[in-house]
JSON list of C-alpha atoms in Angstrom, two decimals:
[
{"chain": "A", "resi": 1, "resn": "UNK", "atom": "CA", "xyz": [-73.40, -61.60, 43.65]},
{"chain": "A", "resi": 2, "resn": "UNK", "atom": "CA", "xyz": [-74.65, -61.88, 39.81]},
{"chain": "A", "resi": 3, "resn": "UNK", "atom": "CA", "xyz": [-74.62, -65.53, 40.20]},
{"chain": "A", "resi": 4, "resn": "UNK", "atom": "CA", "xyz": [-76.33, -66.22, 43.75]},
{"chain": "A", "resi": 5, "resn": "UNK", "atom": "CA", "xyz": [-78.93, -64.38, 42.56]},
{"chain": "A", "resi": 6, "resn": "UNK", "atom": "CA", "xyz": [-79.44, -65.58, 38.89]},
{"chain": "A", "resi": 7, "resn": "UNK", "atom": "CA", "xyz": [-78.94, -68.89, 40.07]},
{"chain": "A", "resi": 8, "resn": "UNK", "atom": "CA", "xyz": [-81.65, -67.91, 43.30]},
{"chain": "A", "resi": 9, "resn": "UNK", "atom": "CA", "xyz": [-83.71, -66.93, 39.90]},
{"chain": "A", "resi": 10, "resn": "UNK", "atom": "CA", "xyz": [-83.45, -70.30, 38.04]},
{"chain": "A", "resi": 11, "resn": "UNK", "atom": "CA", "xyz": [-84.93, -72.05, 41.55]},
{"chain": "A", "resi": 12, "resn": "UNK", "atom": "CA", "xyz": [-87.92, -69.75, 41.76]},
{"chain": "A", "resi": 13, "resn": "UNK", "atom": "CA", "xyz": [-88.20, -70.57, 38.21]},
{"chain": "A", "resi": 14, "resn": "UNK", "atom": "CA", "xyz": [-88.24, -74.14, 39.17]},
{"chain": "A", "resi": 15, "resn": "UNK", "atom": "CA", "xyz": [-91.01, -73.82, 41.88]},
{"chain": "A", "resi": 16, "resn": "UNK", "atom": "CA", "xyz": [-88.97, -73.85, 44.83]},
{"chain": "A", "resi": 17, "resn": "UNK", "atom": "CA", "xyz": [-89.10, -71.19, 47.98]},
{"chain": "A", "resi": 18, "resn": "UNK", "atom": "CA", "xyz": [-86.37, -68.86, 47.75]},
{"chain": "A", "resi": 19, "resn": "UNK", "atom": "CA", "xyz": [-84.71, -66.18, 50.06]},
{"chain": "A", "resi": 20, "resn": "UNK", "atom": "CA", "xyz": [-81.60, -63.86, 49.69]},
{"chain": "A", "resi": 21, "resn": "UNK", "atom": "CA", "xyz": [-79.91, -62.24, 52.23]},
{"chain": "A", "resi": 22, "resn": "UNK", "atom": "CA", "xyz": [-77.59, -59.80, 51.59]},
{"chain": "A", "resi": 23, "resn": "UNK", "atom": "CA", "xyz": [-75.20, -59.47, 53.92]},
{"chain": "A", "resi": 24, "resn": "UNK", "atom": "CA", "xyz": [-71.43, -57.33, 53.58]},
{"chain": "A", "resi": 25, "resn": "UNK", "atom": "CA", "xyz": [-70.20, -55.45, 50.56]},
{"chain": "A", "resi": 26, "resn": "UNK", "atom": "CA", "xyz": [-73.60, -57.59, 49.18]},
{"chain": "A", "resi": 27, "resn": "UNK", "atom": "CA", "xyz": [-75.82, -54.62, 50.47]},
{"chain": "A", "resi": 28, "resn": "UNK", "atom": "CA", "xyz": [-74.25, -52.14, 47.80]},
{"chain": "A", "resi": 29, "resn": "UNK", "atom": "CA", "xyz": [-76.11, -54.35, 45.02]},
{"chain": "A", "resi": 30, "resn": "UNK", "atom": "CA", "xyz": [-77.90, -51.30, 43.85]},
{"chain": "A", "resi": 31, "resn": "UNK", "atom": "CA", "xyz": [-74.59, -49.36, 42.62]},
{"chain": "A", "resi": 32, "resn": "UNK", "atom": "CA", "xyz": [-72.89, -52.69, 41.84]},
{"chain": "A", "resi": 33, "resn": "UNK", "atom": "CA", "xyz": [-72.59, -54.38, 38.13]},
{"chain": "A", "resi": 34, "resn": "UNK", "atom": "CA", "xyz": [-72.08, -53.98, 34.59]},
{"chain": "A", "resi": 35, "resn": "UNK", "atom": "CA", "xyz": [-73.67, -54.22, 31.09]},
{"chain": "A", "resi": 36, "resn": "UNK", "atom": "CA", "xyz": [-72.80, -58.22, 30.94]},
{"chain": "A", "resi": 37, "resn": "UNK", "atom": "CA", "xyz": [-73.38, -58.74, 34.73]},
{"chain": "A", "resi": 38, "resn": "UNK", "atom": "CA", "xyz": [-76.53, -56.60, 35.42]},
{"chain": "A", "resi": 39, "resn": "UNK", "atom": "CA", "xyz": [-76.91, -56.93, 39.04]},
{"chain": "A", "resi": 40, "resn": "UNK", "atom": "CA", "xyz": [-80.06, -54.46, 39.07]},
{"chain": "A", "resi": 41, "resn": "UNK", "atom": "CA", "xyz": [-81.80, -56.60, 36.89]},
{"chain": "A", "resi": 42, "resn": "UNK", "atom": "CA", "xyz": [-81.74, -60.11, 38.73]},
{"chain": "A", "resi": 43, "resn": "UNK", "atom": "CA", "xyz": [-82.40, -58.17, 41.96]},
{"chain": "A", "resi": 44, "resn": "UNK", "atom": "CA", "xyz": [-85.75, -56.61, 40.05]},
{"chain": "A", "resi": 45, "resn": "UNK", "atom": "CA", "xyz": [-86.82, -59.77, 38.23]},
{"chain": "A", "resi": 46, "resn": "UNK", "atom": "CA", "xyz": [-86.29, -61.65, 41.75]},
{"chain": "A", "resi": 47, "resn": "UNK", "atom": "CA", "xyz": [-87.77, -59.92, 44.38]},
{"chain": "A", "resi": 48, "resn": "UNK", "atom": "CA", "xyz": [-91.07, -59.99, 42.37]},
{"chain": "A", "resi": 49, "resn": "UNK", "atom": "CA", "xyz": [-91.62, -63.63, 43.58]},
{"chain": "A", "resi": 50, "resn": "UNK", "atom": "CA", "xyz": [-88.75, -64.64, 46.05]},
{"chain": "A", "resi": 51, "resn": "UNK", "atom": "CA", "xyz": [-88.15, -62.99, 49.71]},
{"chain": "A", "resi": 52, "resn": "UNK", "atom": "CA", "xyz": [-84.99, -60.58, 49.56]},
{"chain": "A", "resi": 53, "resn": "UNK", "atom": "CA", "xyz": [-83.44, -59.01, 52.58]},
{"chain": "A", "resi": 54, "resn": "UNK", "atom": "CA", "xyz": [-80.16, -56.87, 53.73]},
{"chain": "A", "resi": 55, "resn": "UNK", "atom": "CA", "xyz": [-78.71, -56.73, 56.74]},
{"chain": "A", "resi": 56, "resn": "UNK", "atom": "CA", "xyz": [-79.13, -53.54, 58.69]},
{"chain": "A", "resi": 57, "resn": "UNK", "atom": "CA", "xyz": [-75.76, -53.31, 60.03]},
{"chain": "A", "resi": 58, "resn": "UNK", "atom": "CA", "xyz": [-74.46, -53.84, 56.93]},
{"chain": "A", "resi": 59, "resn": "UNK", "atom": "CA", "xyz": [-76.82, -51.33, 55.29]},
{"chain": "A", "resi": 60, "resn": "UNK", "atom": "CA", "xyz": [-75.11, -48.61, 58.27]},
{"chain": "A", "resi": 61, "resn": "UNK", "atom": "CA", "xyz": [-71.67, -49.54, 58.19]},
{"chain": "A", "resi": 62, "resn": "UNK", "atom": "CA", "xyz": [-72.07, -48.79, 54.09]},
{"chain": "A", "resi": 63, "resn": "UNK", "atom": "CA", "xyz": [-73.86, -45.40, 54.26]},
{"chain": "A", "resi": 64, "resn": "UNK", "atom": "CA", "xyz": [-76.74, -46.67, 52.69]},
{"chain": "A", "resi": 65, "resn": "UNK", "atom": "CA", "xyz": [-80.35, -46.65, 54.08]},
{"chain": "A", "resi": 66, "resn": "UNK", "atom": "CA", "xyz": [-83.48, -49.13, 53.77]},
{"chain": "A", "resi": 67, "resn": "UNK", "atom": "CA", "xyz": [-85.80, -48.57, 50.53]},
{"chain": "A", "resi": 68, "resn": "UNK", "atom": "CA", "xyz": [-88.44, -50.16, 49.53]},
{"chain": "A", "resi": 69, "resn": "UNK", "atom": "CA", "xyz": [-86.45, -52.58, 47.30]},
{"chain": "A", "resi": 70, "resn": "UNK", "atom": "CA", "xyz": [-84.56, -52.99, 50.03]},
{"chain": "A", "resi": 71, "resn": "UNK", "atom": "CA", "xyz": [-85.71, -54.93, 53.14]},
{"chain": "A", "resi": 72, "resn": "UNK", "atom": "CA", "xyz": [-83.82, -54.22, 56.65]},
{"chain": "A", "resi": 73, "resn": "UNK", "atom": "CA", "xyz": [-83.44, -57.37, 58.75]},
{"chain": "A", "resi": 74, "resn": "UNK", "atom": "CA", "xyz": [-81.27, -58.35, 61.28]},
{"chain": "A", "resi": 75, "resn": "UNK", "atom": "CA", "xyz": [-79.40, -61.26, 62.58]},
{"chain": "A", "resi": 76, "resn": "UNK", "atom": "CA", "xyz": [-82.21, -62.98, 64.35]},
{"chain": "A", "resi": 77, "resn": "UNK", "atom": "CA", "xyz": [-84.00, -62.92, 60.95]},
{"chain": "A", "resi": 78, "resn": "UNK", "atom": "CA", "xyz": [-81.24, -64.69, 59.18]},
{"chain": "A", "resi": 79, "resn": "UNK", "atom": "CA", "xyz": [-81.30, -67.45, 62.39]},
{"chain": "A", "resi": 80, "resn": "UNK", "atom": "CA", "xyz": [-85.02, -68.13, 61.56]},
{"chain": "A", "resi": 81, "resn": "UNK", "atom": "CA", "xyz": [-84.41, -68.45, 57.40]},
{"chain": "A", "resi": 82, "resn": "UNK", "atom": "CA", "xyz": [-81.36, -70.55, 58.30]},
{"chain": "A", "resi": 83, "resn": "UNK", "atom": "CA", "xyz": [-83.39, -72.90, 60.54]},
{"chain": "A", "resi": 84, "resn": "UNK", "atom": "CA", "xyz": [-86.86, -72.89, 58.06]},
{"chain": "A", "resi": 85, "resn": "UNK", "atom": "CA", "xyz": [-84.85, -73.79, 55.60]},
{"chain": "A", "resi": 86, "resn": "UNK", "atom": "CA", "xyz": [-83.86, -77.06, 53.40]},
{"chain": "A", "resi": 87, "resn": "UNK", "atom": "CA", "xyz": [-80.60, -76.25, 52.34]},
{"chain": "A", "resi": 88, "resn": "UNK", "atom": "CA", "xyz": [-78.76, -72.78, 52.61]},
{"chain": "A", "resi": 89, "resn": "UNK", "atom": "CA", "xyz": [-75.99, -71.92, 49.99]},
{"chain": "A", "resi": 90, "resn": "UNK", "atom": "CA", "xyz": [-73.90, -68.94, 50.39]},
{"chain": "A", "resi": 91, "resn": "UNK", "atom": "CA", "xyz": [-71.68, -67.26, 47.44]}
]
């Protein structure tokens, strides 16, 4: 998870259109991490520019519930970025 989203960093960096979405034991980002792999942090520094979304059903299955940081989409939503997109790379 550190390193989809550092590298999903490094492209918005670059210029290019970026979306995550978090799907699986990916939705618990916010509890997830350590000093040297600071989950948190790449989350913070890229939803600021690039589109960032967590499955719902996910999100349920975990306990957890939407937040502002947080984004609830579904399955159709994750169709329409897989079709919009260039290239989709999954970690």
């Amino acid at each position: 998870m550190y390193n989809a989203l550092r590298m999903a960093n490094v492209g918005l960096q670059k210029g290019d259109e970026i979306s995550v979405f978090m799907l699986g034991k990916a939705v618990t980002y916010e509890s997830v991490g350590a000093d040297a792999f600071d989950v948190l942090s790449q989350v913070n520094q890229f939803t600021g520019e690039g589109d960032f979304y967590v499955w719902g059903v996910c999100l349920r299955a975990h306990g957890l519930v939407a937040s502002s940081s947080c984004p609830v989409a579904w399955m159709d939503d994750l169709y329409e970025l897989s079709m919009e997109a260039d290239k989709v790379i999954t970690f």
